[in-house]
Coordinates of C-alpha atoms in Angstrom, one line a residue:
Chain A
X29 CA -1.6 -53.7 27.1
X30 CA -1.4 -53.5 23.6
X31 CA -5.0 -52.3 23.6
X32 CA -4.0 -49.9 25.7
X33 CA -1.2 -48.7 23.6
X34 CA -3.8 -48.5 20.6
X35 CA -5.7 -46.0 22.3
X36 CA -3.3 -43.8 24.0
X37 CA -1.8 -43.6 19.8
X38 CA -5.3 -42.7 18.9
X39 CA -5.2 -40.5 21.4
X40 CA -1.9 -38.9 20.2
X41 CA -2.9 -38.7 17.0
X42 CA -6.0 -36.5 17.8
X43 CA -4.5 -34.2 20.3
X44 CA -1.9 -33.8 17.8
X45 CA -4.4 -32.7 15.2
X46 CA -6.6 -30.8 17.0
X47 CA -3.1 -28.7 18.0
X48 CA -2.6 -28.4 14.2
X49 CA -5.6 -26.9 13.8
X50 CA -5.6 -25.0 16.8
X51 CA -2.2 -23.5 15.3
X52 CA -3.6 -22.9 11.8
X53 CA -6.9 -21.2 13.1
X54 CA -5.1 -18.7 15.3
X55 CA -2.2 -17.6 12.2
X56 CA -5.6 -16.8 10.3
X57 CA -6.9 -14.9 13.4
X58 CA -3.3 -13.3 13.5
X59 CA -3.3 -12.2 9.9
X60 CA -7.1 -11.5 10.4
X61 CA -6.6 -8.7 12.5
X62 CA -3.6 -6.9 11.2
X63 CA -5.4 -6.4 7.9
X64 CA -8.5 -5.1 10.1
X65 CA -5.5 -2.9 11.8
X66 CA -4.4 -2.2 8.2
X67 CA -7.6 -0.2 7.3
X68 CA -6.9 2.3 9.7
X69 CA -3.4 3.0 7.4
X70 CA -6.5 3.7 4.7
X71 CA -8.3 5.5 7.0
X72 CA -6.0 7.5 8.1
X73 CA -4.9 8.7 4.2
X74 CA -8.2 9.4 4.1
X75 CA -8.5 12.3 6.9
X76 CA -5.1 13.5 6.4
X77 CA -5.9 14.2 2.2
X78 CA -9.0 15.5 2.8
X79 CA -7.0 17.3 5.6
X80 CA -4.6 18.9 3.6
X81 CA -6.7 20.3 1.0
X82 CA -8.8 22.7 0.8
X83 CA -12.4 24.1 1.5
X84 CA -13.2 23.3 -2.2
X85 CA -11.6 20.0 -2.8
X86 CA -12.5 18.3 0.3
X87 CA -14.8 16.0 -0.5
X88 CA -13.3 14.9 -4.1
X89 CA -10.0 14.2 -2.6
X90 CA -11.9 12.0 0.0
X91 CA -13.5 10.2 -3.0
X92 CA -10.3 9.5 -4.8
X93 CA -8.8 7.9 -1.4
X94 CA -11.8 5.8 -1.2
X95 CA -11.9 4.8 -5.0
X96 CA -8.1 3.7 -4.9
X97 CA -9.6 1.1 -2.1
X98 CA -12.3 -0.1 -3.9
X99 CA -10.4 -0.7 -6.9
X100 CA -7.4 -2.0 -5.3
X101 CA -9.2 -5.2 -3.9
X102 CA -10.6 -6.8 -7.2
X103 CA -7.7 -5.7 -9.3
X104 CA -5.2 -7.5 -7.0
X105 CA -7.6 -10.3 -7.0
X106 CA -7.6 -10.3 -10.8
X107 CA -4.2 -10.3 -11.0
X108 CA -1.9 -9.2 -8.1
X109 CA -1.7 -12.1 -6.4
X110 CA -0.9 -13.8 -9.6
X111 CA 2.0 -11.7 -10.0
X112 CA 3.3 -12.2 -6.4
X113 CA 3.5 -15.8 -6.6
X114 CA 5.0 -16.1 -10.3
X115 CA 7.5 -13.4 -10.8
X116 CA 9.9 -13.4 -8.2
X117 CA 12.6 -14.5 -11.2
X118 CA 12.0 -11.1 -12.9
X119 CA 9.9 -10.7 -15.9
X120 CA 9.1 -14.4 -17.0
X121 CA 6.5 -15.9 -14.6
X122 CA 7.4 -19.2 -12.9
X123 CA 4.3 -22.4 -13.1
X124 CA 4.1 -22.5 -9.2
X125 CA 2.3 -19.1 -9.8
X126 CA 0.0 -20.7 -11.2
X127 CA -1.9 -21.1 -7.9
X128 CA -2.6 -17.1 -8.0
X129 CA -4.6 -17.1 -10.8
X130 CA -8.2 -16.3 -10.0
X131 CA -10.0 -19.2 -11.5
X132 CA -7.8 -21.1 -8.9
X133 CA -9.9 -23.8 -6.4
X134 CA -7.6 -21.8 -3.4
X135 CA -9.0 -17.8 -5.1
X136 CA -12.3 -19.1 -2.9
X137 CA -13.4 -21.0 -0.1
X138 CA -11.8 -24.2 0.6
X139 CA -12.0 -26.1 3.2
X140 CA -8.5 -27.7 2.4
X141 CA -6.5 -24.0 2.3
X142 CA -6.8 -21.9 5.3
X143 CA -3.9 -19.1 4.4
X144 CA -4.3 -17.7 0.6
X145 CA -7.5 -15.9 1.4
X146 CA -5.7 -14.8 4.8
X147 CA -2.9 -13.5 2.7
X148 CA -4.2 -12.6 -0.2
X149 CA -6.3 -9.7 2.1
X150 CA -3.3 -8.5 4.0
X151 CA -1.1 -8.2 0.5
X152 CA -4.6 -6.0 -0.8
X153 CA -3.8 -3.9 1.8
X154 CA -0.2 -3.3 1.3
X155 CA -1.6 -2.8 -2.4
X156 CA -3.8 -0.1 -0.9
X157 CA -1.2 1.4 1.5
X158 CA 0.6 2.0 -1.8
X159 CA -2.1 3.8 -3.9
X160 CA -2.9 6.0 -0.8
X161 CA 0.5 6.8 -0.5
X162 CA 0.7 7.9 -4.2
X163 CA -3.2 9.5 -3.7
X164 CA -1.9 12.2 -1.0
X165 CA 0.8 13.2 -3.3
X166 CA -1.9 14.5 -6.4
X167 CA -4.2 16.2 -4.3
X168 CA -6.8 19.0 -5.6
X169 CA -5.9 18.5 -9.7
X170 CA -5.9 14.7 -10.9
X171 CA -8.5 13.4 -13.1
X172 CA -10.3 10.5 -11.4
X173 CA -10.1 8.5 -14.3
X174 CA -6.3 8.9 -14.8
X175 CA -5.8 8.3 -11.1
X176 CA -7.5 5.1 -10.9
X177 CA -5.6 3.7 -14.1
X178 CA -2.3 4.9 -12.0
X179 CA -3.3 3.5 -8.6
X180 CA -4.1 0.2 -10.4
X181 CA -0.5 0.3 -12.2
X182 CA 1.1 0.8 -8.8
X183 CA -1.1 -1.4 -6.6
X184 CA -1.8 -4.1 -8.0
X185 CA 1.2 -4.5 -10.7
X186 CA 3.9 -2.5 -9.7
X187 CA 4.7 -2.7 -5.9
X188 CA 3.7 -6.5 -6.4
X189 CA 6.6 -7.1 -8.6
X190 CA 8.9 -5.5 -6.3
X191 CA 7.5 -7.3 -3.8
X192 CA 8.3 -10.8 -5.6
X193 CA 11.8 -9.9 -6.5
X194 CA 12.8 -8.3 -3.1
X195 CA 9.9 -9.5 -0.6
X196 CA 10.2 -13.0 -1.3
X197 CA 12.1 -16.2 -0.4
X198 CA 12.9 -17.0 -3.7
X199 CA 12.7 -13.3 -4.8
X200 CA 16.2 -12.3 -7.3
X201 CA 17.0 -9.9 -5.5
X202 CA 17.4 -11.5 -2.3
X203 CA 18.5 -14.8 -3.6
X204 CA 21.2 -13.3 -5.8
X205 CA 22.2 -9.8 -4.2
X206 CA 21.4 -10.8 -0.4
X207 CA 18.4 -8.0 -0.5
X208 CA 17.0 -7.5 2.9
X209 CA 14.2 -5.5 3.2
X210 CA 11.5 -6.8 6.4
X211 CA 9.1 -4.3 6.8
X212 CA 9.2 -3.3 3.2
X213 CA 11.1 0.0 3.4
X214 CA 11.8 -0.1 -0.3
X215 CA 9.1 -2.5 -1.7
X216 CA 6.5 -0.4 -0.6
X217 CA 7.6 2.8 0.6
X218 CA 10.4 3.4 -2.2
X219 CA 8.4 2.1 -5.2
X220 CA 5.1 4.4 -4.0
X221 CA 7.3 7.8 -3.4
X222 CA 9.0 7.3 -6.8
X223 CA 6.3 6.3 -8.5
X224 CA 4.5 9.5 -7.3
X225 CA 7.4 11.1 -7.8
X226 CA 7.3 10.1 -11.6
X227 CA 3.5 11.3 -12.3
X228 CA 4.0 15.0 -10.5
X229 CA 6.7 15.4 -12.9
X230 CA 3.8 14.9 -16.0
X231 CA 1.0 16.3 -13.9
X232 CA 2.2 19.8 -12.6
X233 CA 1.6 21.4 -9.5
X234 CA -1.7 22.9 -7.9
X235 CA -3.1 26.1 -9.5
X236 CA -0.9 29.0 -7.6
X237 CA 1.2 26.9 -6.6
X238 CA 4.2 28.8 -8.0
X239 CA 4.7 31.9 -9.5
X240 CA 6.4 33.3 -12.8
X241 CA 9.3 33.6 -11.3
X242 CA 9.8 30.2 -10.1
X243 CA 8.9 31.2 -6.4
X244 CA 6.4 28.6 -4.6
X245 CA 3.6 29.9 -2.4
X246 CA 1.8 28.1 0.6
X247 CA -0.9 26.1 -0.6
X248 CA -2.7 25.9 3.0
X249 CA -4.5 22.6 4.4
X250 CA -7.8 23.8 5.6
X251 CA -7.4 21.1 8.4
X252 CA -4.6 20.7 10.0
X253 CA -5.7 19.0 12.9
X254 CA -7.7 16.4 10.7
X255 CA -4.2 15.9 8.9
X256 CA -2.6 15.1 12.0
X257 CA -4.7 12.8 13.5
X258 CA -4.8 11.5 9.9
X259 CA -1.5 10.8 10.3
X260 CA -1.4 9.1 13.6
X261 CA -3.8 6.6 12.4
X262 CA -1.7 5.6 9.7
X263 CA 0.7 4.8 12.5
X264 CA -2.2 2.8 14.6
X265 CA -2.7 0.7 11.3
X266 CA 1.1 0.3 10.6
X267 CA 1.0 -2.0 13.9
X268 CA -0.9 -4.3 11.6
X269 CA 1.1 -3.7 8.5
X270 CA 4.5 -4.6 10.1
X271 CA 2.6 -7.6 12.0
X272 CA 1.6 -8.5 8.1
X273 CA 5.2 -8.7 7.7
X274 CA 6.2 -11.5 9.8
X275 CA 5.2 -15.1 9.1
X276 CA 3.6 -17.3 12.0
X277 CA 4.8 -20.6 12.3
X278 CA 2.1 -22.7 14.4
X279 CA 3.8 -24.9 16.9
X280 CA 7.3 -22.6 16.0
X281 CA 9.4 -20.1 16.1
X282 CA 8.4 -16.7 14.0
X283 CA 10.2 -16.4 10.7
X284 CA 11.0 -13.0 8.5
X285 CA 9.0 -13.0 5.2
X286 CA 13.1 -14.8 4.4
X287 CA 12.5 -17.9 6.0
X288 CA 14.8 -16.5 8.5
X289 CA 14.0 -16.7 12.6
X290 CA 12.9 -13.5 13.9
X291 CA 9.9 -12.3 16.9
X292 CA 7.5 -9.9 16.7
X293 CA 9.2 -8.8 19.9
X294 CA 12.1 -7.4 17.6
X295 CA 9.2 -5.7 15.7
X296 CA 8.4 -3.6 18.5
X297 CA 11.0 -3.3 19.8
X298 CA 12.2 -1.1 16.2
X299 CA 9.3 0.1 15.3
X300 CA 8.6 2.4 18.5
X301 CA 12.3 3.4 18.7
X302 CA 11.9 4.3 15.1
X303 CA 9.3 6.1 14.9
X304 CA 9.9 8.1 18.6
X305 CA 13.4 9.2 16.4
X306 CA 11.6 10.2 13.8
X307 CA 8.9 12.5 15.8
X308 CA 12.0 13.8 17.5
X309 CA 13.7 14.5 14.6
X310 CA 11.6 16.7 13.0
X311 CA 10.6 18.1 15.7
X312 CA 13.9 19.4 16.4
X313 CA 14.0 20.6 12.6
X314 CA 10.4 22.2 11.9
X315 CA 8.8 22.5 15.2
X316 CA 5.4 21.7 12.9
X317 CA 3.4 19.3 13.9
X318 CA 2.4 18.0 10.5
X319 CA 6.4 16.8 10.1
X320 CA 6.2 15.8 13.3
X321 CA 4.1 13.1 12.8
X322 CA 5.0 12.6 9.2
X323 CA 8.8 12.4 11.4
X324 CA 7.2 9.5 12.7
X325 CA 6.3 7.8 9.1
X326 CA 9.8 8.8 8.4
X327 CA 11.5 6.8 11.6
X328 CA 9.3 3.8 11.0
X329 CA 10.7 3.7 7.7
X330 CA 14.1 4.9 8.3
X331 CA 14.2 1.3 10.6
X332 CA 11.8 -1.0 8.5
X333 CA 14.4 -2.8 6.3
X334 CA 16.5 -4.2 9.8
X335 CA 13.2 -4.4 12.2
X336 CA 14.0 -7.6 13.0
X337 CA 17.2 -7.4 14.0
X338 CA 18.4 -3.9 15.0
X339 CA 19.6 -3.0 18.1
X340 CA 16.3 -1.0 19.3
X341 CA 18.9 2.7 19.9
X342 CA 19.8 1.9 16.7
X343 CA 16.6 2.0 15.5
X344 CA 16.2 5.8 17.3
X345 CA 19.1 7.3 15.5
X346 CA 18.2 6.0 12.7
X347 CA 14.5 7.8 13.1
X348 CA 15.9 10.8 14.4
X349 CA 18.2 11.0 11.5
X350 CA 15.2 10.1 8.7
X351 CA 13.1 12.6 10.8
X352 CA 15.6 15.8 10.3
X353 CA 16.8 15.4 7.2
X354 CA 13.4 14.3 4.8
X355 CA 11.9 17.7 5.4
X356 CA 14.7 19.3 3.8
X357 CA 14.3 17.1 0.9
X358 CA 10.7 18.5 0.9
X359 CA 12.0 21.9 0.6
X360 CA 14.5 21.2 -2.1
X361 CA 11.8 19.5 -4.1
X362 CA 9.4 22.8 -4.2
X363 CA 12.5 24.0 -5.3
X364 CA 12.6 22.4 -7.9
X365 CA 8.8 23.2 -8.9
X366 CA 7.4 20.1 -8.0
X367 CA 4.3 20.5 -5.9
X368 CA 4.0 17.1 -3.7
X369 CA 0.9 18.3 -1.6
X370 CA 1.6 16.2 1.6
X371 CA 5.1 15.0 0.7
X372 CA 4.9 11.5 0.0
X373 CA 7.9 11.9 -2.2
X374 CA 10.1 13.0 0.4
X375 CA 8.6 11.2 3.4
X376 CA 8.2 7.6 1.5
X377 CA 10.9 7.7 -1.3
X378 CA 13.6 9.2 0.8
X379 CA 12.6 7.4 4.0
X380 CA 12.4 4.3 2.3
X381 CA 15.8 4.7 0.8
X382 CA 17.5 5.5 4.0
X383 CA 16.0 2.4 5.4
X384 CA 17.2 0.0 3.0
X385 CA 20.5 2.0 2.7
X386 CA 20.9 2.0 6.1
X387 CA 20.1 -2.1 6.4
X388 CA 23.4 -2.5 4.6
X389 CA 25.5 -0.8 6.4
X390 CA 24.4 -1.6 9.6
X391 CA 23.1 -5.3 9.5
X392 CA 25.7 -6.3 6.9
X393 CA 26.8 -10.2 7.2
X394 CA 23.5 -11.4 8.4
X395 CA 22.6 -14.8 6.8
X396 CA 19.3 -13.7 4.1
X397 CA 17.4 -16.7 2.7
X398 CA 18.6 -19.9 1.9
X399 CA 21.4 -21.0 2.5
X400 CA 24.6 -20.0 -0.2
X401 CA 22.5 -17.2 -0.9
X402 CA 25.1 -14.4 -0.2
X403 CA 24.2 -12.5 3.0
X404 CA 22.8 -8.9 3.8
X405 CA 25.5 -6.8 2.5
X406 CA 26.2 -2.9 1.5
X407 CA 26.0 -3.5 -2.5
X408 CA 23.4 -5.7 -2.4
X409 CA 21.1 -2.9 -0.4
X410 CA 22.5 0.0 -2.6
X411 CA 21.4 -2.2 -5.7
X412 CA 18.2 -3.1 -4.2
X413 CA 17.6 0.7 -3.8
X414 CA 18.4 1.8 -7.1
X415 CA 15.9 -1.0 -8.7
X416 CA 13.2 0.0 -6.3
X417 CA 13.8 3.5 -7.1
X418 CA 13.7 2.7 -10.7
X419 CA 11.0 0.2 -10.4
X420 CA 8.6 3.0 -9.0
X421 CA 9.5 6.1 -11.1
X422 CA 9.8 4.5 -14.8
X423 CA 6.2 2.9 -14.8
X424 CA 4.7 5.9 -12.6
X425 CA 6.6 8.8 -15.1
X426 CA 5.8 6.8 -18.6
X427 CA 1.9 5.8 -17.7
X428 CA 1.1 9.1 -17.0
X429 CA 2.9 10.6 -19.7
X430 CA 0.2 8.8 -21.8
X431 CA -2.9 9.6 -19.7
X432 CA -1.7 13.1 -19.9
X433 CA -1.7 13.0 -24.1
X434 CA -5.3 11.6 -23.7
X435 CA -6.4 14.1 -21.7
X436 CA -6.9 12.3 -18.7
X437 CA -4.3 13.1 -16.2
X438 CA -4.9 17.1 -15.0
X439 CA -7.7 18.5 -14.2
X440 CA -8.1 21.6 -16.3
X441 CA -7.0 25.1 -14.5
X442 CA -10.3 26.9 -14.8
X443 CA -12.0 24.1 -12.9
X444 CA -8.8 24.0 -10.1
X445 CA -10.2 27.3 -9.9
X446 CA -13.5 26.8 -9.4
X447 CA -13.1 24.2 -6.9
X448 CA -13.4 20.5 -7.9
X449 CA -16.5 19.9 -5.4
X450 CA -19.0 22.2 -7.1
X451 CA -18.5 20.6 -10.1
X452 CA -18.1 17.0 -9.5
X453 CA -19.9 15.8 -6.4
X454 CA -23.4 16.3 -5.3
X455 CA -23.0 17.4 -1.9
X456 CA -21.0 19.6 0.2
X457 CA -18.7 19.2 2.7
X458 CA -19.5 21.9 4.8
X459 CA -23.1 23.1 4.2
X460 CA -23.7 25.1 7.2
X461 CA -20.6 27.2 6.1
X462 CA -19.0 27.1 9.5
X463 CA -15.6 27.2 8.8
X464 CA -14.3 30.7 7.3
X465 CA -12.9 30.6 4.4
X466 CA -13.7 30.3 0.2
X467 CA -16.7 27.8 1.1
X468 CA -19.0 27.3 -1.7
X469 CA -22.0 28.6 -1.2
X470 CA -24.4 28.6 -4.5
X471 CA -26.0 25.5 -5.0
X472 CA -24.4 22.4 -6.1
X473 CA -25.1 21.7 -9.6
X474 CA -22.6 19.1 -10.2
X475 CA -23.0 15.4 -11.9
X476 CA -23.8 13.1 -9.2
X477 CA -22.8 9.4 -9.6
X478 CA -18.9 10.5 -9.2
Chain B
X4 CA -30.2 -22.9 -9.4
X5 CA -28.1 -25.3 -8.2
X6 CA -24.9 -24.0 -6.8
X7 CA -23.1 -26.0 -4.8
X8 CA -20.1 -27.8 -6.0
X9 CA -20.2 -30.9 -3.8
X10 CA -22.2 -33.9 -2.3
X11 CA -21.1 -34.0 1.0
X12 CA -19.0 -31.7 3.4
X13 CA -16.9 -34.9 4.2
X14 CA -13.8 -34.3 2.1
X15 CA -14.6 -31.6 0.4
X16 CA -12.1 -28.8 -0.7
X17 CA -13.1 -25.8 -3.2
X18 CA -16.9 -25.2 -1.5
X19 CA -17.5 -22.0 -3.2
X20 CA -20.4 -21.4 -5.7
X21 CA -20.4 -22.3 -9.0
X22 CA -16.7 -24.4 -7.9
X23 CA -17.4 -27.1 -10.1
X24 CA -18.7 -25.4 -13.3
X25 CA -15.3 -23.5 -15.2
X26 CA -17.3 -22.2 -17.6
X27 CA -19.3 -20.2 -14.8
X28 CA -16.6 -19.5 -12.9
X29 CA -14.8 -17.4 -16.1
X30 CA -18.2 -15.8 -16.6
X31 CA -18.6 -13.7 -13.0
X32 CA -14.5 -13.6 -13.5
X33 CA -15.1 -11.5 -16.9
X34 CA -18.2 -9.5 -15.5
X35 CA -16.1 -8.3 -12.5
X36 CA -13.5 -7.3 -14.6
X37 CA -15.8 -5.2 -17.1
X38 CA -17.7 -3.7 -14.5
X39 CA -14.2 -2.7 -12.3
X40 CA -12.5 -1.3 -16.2
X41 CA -16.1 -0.4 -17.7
X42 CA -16.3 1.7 -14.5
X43 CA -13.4 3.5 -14.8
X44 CA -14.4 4.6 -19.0
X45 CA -17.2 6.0 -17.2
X46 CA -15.5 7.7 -14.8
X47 CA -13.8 9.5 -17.5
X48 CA -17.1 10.3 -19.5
X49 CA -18.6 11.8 -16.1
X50 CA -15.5 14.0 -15.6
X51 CA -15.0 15.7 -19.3
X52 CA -19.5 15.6 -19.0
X53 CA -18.7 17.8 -15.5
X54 CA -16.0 19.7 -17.0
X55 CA -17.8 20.5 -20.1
X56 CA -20.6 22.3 -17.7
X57 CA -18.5 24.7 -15.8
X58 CA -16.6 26.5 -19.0

């Protein structure tokens, strides 16, 4: 009997353990496959910048998008991470950050940590989400140089702090002002808009762009289609972003990135409704397809701050309102004479800010964090908001201040003129020269290695 | 060159190259971050090199 009892403990014991595993090996697969998802966010960038400009700066906006990838990834392994895990008390890092650092036995393979590589990947990509976001907006006269300093600054230092103040458990912002923010409305989508915001201020708008008096002509995408579909994979790979958002507990129930219970049913729920307001929305404003599926950036982000627990119409309006309203913040910004090439400004900084606005007035009361933590409330949403905000635009308006004194932010006027693929990469984009318009058609004699 | 960190699979945690040895550790650390930052200096060069030939 009491052999008997021996083995059927043993037994236990190594069903128990092989469920353990079983539970850790499918989060990584989880986590796996929304940063393979994620890709299609960059991929999508990609087409929809190259898109949106034209004939003569195809294929040098395509490099830029592809650069701020490459760079992203050993940057935020250099230090990102770092920054995630030790600065979620504000400027002075805490010791259990320690563990970020890249000399770290878990910054490798190890046998004894299945998750920090796993998470360390999916946060690159939000890192890279980020710098594409800011990429669109500097389209066809940014320095390569200056832009890959700036991507960096946002990517792989900026966001990331944000992130650790309002995108953590411990995070000061949700620990002291009850900052809710699941799907990252302002960590990533507020903090990239305004910190593009900050640099068109320094770097000025396209050649043409505007005229002496202040009046703004159409700058015209020489592929509109390429834009759009650009756009809906962006959406494709937010399905893996918004899964990145969401913690999975093996053997439990999901939790928020709070420590709070949530699904990923809740997810889905929002994020369709969202962004099905959001087409609508603009729809019913522009009747352009290029807002309407920007419209549908704009929903997803209008609900992102309350995905998890929004009532799924709520969710629409929200979208629907996000959707008709950003596009007039587009206008108002050419305006002003800022030239935002694909609007990353408006659709990101103001469709971030409506979401985590919006998360305080209508999810007010719900517990955030641990517990005597105050719960999500109007003022703590509005303050969250106005750091993100500030967060984004200070570093993003400052750094390329500098870079433009050094000569490394604009791309000179004569050269805008010219075209930057003649003079900086070695092949053309369309060498058969079967799409009408200012192709270029003398050799190429630029510097190759861009 | 002998890489590998441990003597046996049993028990063992940090597997990647070079885990046991700091010192090599910081010195493919400080090449990848000179080549990611050297690259970018030379990204500037090529781009005020390319400018420089279409006055």
């Amino acid at each position: 009997m009491e052999q008997q009892i021996a083995e059927l403990t043993e037994k236990i014991a190594a069903l128990e353990a092989a469920q353990g595993m079983s539970g850790t090996i499918n989060s990584e697969i989880f986590y796996w496959w929304c940063t393979a998802l994620m890709i299609a966010i960059h991929a999508g960038f990609l087409a929809y910048e190259m898109g949106a400009s034209r004939v003569k700066n195809v294929l040098a906006s395509g490099i830029k998008n592809i650069l701020a990838f490459a760079f992203m990834v050993p940057t935020f392994y250099f230090f990102g991470w770092y920054i995630y895990l030790a600065f979620y008390n504000g400027f002075i890092p805490a010791e259990d950050g320690l563990a970020g650092l890249p000399w770290d036995a878990s910054m490798g393979p190890n046998l004894a940590d299945n998750a920090t590589g796993i998470f360390w990947a999916a946060f690159t990509l939000f890192a890279a989400t980020t710098a594409s976001i800011f990429s669109g907006a500097v389209i066809e006269r940014i320095q390569t140089a200056g832009f890959l300093i700036l991507a960096i600054l946002l990517g792989s230092v900026v966001w990331i702090l944000g992130g650790a103040w309002g995108w953590h458990p411990a995070g000061w912002l949700t620990v002291k002002w009850g900052y809710h923010d699941v799907g990252a409305a302002g960590v990533v989508h507020m903090v990239a808009g305004f910190f593009a915001l900050g640099v068109l201020i320094n770097l000025g708008p396209r050649v043409g762009k505007f005229n002496a008096d202040g009046s703004a002509n159409a700058i015209k995408a020489h592929n509109i289609p390429f834009t759009i579909t650009g756009l809906m994979l962006i959406i494709v790979g937010f399905f893996g972003f918004l899964g990145g958002c969401i913690i999975y507990m093996p053997g439990e129930q999901w939790i928020n990135i709070y420590g709070q219970p949530a699904t990923l049913s809740a997810f889905a729920f929002n994020t369709l409704m969202g962004m099905a307001g959001g087409i609508i929305g603009a729809w019913v404003k522009t009747r352009d397809p290029f807002w309407m599926m920007s419209g549908a950036l704009i929903g997803i982000f209008c609900a992102a701050s309350g995905l998890d627990v929004y009532y799924p119409p709520l969710a629409f309006l929200l979208g629907c309102f996000g959707g008709f309203v950003v596009p007039m913040v587009a206008v108002a910004l050419e305006k002003m004479g800022i030239d935002d090439a694909v609007g990353a400004f408006p659709v990101h900084g103001i469709g971030g800010l409506i979401g985590v606005v919006a998360c305080g007035i209508f999810a007010s009361g719900y517990p955030n964090v641990i517990e005597g933590a105050p719960p999500v409330n109007f003022f703590g949403q509005v303050g969250g908001a106005i750091v993100m905000g500030l967060l984004g635009f200070i570093p993003g308006y400052v750094a390329s201040l500098i870079l433009k004194a050094m000569g490394l932010l604009r791309v000179p006027d004569h050269i805008q003129e010219m075209g930057l693929d003649i003079v900086k990469v070695p092949v053309e984009a369309y060498p058969e020269n079967f799409i009408p318009g200012p192709v270029n058609t003398t050799d190429p004699v630029a510097t190759p290695a861009e | 060159m002998n890489t590998v960190p441990f003597e046996s699979w049993d028990g063992a945690e940090a597997i990647f190259t070079f885990a046991d040895k700091p010192g090599v550790v910081m010195l493919l650390l400080l090449g990848s971050v000179v080549v990611t930052f050297g690259t970018i200096v030379i990204a500037a060069m090529h781009e005020k090199h390319a400018y420089s030939n279409h006055k």
